[in-house]
PDB file of C-alpha atoms in Angstrom:
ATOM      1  CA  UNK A  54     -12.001   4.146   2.796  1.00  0.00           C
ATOM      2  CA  UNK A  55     -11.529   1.974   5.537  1.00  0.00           C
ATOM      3  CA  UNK A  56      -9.553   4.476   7.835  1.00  0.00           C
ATOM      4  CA  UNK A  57     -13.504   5.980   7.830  1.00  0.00           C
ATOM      5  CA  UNK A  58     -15.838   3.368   8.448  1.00  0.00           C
ATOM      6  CA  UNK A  59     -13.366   2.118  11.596  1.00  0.00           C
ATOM      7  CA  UNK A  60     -14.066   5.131  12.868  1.00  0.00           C
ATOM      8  CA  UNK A  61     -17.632   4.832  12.697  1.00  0.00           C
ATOM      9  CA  UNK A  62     -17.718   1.974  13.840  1.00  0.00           C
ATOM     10  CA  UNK A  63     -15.619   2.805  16.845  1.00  0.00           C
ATOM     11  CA  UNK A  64     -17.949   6.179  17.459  1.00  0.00           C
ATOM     12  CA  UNK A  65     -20.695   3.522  17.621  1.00  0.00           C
ATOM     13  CA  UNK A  66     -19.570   1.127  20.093  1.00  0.00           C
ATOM     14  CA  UNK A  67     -17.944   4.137  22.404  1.00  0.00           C
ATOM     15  CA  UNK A  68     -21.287   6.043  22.258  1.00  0.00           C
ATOM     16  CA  UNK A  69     -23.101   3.219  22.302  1.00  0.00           C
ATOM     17  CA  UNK A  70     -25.061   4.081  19.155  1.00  0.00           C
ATOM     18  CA  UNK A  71     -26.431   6.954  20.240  1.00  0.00           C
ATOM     19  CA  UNK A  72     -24.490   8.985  17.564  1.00  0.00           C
ATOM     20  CA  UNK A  73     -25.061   9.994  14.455  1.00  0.00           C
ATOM     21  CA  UNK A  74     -22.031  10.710  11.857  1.00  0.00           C
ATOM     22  CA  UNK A  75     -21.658  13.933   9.598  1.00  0.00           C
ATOM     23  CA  UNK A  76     -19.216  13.699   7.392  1.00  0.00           C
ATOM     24  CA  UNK A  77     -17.062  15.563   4.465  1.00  0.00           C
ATOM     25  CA  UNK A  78     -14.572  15.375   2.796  1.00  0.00           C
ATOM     26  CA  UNK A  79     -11.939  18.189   2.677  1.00  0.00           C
ATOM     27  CA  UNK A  80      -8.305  18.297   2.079  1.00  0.00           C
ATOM     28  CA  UNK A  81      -7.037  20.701   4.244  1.00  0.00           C
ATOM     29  CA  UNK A  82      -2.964  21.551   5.069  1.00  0.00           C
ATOM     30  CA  UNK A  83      -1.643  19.875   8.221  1.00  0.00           C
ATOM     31  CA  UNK A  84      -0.343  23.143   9.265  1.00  0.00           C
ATOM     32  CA  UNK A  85      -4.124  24.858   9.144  1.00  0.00           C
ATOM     33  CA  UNK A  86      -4.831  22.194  11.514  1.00  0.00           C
ATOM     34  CA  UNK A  87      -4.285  23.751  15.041  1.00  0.00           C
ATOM     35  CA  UNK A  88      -6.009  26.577  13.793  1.00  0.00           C
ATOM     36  CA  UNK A  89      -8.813  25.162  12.599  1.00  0.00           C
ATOM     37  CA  UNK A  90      -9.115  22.773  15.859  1.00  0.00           C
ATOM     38  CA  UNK A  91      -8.936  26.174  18.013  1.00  0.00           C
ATOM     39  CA  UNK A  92     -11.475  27.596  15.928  1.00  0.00           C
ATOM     40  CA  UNK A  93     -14.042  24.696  16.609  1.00  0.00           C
ATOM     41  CA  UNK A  94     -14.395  24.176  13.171  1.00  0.00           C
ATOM     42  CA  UNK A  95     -13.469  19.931  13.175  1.00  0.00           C
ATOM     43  CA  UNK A  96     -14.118  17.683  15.917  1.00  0.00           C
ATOM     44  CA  UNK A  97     -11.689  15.336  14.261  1.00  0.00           C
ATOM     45  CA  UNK A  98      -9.226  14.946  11.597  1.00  0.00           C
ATOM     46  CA  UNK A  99      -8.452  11.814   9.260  1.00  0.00           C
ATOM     47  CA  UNK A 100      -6.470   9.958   7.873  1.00  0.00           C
ATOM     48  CA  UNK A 101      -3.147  11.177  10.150  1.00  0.00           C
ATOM     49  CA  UNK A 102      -0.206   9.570   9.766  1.00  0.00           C
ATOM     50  CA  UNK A 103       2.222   9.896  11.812  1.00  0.00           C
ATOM     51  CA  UNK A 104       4.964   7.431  13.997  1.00  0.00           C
ATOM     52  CA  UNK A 105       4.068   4.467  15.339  1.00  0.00           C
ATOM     53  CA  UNK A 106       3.875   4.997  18.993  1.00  0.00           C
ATOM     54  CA  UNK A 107       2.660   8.732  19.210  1.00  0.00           C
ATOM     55  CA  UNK A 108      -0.635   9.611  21.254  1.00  0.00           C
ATOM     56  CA  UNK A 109      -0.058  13.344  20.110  1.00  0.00           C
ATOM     57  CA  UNK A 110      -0.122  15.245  16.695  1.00  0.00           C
ATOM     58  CA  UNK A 111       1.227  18.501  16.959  1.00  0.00           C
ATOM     59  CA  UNK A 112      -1.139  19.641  20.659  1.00  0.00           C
ATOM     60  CA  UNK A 113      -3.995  16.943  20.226  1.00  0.00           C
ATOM     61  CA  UNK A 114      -4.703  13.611  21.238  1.00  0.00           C
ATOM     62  CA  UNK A 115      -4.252  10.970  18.340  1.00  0.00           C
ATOM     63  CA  UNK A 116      -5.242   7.045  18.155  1.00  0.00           C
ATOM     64  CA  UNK A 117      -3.658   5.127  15.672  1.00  0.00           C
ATOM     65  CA  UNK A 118      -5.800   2.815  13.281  1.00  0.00           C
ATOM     66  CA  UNK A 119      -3.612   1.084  11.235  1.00  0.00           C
ATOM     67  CA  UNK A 120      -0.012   0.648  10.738  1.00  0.00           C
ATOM     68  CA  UNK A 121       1.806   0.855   7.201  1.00  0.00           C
ATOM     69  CA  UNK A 122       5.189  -0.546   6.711  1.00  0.00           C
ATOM     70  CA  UNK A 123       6.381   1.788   4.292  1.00  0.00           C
ATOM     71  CA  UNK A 124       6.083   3.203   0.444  1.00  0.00           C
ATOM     72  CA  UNK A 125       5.899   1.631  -2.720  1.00  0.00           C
ATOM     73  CA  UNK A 126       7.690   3.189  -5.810  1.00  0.00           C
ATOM     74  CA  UNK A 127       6.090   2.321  -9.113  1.00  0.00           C
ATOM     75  CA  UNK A 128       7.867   2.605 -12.378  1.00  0.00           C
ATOM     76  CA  UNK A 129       5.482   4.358 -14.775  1.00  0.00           C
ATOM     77  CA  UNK A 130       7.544   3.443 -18.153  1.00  0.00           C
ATOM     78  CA  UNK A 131       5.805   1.039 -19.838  1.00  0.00           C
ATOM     79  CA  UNK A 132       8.727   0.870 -22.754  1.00  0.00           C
ATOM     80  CA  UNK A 133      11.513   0.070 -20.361  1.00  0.00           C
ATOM     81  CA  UNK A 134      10.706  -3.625 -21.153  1.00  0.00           C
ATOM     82  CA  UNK A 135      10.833  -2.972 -25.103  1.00  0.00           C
ATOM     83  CA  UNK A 136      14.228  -0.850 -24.881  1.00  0.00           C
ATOM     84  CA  UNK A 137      15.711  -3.592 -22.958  1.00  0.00           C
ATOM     85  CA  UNK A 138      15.167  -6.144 -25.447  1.00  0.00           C
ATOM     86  CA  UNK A 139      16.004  -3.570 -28.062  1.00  0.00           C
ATOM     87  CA  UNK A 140      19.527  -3.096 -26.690  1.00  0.00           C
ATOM     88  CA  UNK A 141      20.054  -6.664 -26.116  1.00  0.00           C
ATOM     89  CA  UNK A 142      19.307  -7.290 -29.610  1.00  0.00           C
ATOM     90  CA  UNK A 143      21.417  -4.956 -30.769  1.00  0.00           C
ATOM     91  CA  UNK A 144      24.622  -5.614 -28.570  1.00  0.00           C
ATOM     92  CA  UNK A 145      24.724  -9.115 -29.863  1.00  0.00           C
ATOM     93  CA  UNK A 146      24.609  -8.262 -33.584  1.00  0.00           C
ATOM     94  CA  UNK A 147      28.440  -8.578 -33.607  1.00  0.00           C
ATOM     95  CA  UNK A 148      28.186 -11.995 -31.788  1.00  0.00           C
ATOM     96  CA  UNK A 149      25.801 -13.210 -34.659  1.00  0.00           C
ATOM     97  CA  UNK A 150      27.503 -11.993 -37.275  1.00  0.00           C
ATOM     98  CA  UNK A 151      30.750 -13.875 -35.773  1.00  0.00           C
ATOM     99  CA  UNK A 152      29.115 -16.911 -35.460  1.00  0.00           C
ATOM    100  CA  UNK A 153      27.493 -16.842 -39.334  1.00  0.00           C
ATOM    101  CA  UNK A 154      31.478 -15.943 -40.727  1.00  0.00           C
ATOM    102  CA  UNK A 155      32.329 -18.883 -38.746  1.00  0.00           C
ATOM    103  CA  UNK A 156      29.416 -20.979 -40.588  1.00  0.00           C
ATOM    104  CA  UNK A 157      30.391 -19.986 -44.028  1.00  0.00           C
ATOM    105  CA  UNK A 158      34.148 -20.249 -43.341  1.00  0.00           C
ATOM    106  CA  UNK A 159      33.604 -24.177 -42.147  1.00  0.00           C
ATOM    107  CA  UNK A 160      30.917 -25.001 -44.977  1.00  0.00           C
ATOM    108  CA  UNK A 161      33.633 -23.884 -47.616  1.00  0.00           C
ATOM    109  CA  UNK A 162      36.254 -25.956 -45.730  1.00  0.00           C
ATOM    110  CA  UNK A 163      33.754 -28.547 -45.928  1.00  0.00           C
ATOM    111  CA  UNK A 164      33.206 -28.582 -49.923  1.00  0.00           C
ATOM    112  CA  UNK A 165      36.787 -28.285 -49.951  1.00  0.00           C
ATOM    113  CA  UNK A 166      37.775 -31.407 -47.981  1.00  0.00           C
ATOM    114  CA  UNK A 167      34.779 -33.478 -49.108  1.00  0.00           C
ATOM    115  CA  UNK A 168      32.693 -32.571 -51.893  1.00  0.00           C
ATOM    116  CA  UNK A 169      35.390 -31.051 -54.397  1.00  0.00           C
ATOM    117  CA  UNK A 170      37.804 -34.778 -54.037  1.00  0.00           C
ATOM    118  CA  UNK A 171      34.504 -36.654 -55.156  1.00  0.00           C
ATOM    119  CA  UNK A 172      33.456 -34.645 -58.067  1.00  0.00           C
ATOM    120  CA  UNK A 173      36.891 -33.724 -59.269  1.00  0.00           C
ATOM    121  CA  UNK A 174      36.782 -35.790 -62.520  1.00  0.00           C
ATOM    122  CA  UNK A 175      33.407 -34.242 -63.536  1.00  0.00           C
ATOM    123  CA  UNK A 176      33.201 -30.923 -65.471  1.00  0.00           C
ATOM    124  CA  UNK A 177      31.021 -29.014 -63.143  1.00  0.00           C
ATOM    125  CA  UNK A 178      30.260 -25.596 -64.208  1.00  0.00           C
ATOM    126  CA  UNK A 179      30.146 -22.227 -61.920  1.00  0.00           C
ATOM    127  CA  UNK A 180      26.681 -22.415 -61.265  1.00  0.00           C
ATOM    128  CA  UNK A 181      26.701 -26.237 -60.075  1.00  0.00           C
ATOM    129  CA  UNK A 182      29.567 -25.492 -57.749  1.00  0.00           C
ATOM    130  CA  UNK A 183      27.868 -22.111 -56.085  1.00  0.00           C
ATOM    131  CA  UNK A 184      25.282 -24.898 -55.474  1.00  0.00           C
ATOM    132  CA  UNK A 185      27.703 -27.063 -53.706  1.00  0.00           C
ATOM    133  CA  UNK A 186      29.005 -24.231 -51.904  1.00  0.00           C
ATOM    134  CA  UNK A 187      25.698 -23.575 -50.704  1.00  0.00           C
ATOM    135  CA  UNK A 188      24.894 -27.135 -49.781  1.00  0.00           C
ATOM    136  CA  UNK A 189      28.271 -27.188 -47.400  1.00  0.00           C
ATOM    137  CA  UNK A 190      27.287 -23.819 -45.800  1.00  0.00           C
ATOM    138  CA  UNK A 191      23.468 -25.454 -45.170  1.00  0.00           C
ATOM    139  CA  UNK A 192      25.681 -28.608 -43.655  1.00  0.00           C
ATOM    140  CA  UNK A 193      27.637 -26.171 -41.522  1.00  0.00           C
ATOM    141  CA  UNK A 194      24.597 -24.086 -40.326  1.00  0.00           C
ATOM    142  CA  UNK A 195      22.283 -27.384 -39.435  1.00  0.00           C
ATOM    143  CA  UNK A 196      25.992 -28.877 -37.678  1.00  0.00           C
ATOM    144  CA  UNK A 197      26.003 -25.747 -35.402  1.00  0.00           C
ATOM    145  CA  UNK A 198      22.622 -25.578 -34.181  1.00  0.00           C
ATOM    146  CA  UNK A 199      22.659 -29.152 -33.591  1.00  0.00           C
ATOM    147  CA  UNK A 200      20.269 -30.019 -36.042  1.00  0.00           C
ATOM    148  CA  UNK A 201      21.633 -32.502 -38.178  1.00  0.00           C
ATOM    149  CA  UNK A 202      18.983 -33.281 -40.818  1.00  0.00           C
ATOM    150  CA  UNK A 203      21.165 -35.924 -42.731  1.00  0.00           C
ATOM    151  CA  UNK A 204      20.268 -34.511 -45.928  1.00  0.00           C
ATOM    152  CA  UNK A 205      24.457 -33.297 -46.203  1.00  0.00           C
ATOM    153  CA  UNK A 206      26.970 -35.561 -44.532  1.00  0.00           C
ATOM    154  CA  UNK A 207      30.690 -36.186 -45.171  1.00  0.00           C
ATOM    155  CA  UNK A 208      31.692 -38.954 -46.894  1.00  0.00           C
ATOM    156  CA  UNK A 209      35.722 -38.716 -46.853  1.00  0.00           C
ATOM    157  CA  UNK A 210      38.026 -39.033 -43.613  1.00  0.00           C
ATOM    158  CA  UNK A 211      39.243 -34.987 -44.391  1.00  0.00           C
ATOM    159  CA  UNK A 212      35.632 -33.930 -44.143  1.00  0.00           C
ATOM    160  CA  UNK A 213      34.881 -36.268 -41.150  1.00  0.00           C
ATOM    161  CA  UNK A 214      37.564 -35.113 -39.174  1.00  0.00           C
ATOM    162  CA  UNK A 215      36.667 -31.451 -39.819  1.00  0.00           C
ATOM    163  CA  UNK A 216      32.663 -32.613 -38.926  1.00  0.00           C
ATOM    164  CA  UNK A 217      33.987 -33.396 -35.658  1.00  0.00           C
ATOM    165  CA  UNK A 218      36.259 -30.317 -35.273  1.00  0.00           C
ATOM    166  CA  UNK A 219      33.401 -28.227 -36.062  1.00  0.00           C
ATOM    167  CA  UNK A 220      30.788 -29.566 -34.096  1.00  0.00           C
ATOM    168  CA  UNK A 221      33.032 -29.354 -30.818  1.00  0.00           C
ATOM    169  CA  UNK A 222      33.956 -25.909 -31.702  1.00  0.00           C
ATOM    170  CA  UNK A 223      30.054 -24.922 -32.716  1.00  0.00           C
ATOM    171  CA  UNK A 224      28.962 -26.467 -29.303  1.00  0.00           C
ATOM    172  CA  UNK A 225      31.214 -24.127 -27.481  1.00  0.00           C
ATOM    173  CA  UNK A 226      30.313 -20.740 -29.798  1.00  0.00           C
ATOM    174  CA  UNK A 227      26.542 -21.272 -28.836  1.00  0.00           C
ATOM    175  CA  UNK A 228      27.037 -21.909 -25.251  1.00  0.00           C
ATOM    176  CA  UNK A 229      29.079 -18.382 -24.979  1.00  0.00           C
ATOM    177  CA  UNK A 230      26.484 -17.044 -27.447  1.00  0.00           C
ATOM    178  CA  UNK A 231      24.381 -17.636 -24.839  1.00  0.00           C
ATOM    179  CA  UNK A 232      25.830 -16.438 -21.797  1.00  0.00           C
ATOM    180  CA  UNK A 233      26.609 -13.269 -23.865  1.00  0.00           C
ATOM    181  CA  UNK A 234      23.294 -12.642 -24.706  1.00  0.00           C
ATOM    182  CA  UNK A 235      21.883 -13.418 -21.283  1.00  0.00           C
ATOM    183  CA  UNK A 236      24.597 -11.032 -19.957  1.00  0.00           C
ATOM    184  CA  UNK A 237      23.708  -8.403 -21.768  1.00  0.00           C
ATOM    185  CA  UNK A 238      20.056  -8.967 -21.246  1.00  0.00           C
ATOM    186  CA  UNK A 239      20.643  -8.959 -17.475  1.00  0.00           C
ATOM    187  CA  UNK A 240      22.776  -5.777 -17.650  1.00  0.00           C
ATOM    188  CA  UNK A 241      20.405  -3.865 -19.739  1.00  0.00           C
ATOM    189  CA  UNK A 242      17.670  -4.617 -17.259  1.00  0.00           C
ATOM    190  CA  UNK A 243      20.195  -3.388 -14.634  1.00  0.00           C
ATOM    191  CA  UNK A 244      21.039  -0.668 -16.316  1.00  0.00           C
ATOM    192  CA  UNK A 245      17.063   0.317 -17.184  1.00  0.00           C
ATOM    193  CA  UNK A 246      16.016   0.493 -13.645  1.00  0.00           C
ATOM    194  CA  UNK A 247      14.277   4.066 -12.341  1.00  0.00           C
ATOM    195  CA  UNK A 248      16.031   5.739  -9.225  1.00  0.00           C
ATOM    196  CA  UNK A 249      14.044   8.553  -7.362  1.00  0.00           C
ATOM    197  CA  UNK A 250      17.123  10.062  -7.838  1.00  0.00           C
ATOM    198  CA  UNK A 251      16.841  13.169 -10.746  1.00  0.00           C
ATOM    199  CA  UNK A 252      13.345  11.534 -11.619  1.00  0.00           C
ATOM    200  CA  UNK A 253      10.131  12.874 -12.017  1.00  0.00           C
ATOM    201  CA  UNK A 254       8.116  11.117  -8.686  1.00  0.00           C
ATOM    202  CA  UNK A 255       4.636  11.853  -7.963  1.00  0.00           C
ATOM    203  CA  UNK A 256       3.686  12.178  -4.620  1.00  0.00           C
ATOM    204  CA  UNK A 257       0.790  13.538  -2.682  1.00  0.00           C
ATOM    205  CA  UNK A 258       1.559  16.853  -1.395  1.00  0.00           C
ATOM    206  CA  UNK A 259       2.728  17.176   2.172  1.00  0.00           C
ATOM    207  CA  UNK A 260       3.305  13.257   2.990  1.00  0.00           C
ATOM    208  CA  UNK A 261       6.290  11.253   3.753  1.00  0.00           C
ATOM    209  CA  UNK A 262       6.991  10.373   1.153  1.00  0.00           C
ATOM    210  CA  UNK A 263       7.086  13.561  -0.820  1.00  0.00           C
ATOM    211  CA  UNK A 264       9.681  14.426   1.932  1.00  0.00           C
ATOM    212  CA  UNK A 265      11.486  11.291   1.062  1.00  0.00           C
ATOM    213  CA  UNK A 266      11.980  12.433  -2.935  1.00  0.00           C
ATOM    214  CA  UNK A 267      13.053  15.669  -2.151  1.00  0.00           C
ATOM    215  CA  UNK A 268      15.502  14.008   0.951  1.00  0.00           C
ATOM    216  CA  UNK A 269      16.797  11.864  -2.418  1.00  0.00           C
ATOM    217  CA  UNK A 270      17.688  14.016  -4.634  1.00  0.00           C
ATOM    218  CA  UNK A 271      13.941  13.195  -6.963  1.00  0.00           C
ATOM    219  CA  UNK A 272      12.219  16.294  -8.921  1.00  0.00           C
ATOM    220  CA  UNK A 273       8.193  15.762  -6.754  1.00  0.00           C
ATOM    221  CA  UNK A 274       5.362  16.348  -8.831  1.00  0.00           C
ATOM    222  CA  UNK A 275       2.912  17.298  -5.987  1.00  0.00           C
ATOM    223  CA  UNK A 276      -0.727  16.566  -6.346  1.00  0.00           C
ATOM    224  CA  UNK A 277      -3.538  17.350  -3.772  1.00  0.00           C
ATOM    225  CA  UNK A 278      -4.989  14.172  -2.994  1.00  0.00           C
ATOM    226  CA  UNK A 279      -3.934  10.608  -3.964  1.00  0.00           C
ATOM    227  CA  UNK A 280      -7.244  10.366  -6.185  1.00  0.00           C
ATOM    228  CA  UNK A 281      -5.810  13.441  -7.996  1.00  0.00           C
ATOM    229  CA  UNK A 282      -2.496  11.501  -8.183  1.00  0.00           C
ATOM    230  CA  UNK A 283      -4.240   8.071  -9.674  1.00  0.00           C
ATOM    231  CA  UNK A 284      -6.157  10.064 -12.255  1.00  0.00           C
ATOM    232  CA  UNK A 285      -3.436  11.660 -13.852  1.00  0.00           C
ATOM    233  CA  UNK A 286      -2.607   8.156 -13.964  1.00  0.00           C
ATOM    234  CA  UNK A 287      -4.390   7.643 -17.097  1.00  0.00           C
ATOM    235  CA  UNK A 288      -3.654  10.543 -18.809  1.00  0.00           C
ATOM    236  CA  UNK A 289      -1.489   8.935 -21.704  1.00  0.00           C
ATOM    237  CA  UNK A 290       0.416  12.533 -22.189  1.00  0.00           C
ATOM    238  CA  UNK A 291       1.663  11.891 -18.309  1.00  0.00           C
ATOM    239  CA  UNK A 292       5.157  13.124 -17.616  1.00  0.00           C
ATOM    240  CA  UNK A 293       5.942  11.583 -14.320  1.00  0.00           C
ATOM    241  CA  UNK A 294       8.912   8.449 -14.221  1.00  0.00           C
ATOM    242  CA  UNK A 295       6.964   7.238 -11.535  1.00  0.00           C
ATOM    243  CA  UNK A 296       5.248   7.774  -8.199  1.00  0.00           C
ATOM    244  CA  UNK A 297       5.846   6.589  -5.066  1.00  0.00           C
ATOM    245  CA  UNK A 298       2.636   6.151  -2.231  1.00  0.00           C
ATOM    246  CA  UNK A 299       2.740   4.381   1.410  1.00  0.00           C
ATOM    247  CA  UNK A 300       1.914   0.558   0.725  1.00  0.00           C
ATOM    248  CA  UNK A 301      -1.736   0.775   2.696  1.00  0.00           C
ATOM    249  CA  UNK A 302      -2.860   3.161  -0.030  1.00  0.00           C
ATOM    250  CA  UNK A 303      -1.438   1.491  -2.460  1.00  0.00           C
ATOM    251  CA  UNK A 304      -3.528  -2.105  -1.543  1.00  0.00           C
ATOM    252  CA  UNK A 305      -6.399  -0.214  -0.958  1.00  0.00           C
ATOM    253  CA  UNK A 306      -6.073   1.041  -4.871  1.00  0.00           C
ATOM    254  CA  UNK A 307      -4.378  -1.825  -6.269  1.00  0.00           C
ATOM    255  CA  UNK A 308      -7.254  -2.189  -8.852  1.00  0.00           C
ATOM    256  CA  UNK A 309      -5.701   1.361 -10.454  1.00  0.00           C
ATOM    257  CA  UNK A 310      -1.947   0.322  -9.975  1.00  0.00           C
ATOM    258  CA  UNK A 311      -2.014  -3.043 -11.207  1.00  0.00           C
ATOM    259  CA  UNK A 312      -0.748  -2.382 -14.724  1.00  0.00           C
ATOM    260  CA  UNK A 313       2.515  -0.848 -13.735  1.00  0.00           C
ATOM    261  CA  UNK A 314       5.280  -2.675 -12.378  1.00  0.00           C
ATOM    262  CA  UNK A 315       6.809  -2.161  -8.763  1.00  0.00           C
ATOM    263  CA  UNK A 316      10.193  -1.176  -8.548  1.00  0.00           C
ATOM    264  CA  UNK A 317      11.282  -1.089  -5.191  1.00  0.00           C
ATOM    265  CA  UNK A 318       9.732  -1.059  -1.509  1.00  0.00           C
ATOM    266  CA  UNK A 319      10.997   1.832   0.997  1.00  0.00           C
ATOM    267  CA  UNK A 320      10.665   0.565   5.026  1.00  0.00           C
ATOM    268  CA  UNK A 321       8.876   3.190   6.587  1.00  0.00           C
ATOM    269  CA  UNK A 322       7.136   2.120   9.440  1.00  0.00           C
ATOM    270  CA  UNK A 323       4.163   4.253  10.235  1.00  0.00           C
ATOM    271  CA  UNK A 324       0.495   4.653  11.906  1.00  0.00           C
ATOM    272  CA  UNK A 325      -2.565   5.835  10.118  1.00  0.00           C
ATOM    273  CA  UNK A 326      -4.879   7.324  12.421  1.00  0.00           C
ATOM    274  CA  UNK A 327      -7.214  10.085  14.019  1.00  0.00           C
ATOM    275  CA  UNK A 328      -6.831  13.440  15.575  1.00  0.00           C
ATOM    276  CA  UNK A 329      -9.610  14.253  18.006  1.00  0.00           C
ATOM    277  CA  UNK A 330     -10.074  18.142  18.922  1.00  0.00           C
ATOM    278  CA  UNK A 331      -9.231  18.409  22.648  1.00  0.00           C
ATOM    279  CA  UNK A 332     -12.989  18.313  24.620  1.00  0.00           C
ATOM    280  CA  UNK A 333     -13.099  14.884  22.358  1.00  0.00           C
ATOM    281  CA  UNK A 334     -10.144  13.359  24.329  1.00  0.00           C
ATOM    282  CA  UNK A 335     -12.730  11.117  26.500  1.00  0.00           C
ATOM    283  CA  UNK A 336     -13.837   8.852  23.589  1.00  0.00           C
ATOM    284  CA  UNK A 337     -10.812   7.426  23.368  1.00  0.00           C
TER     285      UNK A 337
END
């Protein structure tokens, strides 16, 4: 990553290219770290991260590289979208099925003040008038969503008067249709949102931030490395709620975390940097 190649680059210029780099990479416990420094086995150790500030880790010199403001928390379910909508659709069943007993309710007052006083002298038989019945009800559904096609209109002062009554009343049932719906909609969302708290977080082993989900009350799922972390990633058969990384890993990976959605950002001020073994202290 980058943390490496500023340090090459920095070897360079301090040594004035008369260095050559051997690296490799090996995850190793912080708290092997003295021991292995004592034991000349590493000349340095990277990527630290530590306080911003700090020109020691543990007994050895340190130089911060870059600075990271805190972690990210991703939300790993995918179907918290689809459950939302779910539930929304759901809660407002009963609102629906209000408003379409008010529709058939005004289309039958409707056929009763203005269809049945014009057709009263005819013999109409049961079929015909279902027909008109259905007619009203079409009048009274196209009325409340505003539609007004034209095709049924009221002819007498009775039905007129009840044309008017309805569409002031149908104006004010789809406006708080409306703010029901969006309430719900906005409370489900609410509602759906992942807490570290009692959640499955994955974290990499040892950092801050698996510190900061067992500080919170979250269930870590500790993984060695954070390329172990971003394979299990695409496992489909995955049983983490989410994961939670410091926000300079999580740009420098973005291409692997794109797809999920970010749920909140943690301040966490901190400094990535080096650890030099002691007899390395004059490079600095």
């Amino acid at each position: 990553g980058i943390i490496l190649e500023l340090v090459s680059k920095g070897l360079k210029e301090c040594c004035r290219n008369n260095i050559t780099s051997h690296y490799e990479e090996k995850y190793i416990d912080i708290t092997r770290l003295v021991e292995a420094s004592v034991n000349s086995s590493l000349d340095l150790v990277l990527p630290i991260r530590t306080n911003v500030g700090k020109e020691l880790f543990i007994a050895f010199p340190f130089v911060g590289l870059v600075e990271s403001p805190g972690a990210v928390f991703y939300n790993l379910n995918r179907q918290e979208t689809r459950k939302a909508v779910v539930n929304m659709i759901m809660a407002s069943l009963p609102a629906v099925a209000l408003l379409l007993v008010w529709v058939c309710v005004f289309g039958v007052l409707f056929w009763i003040c203005d269809i049945i006083p014009q057709r009263a002298i005819l013999n109409r038989s049961f079929r015909v008038k279902c027909g008109e019945i259905w007619d009203s009800v079409w009048w009274s559904f196209v009325t409340l969503a505003t539609v007004g096609y034209g095709d049924v209109v009221p002819t007498r002062i009775p039905g007129r008067i009840l044309c008017y009554i309805w569409l002031m009343f149908s104006n004010v049932a789809i406006a708080c249709f409306s703010a029901t719906v969006t309430s719900i909609l906005i409370a489900e969302c609410f509602n759906s949102e992942l807490t570290i708290e009692g959640s499955k977080i994955g974290v990499v082993n040892g950092s801050r931030e698996h510190s900061f989900v067992l500080k919170s009350a979250g269930l870590p799922i500790a993984y060695k490395s954070i390329t172990d972390l971003l394979d299990v990633l695409h496992v489909n058969t995955v049983d983490l709620d989410g994961i939670l990384i410091d926000l300079y890993t999580a740009s420098y990976h973005i291409h692997d975390l794109h797809t999920f959605r970010i749920q909140k950002i943690f301040e966490d001020v901190s400094t990535y940097g080096v650890v030099f073994r002691t007899r390395m202290v004059h490079i600095r």
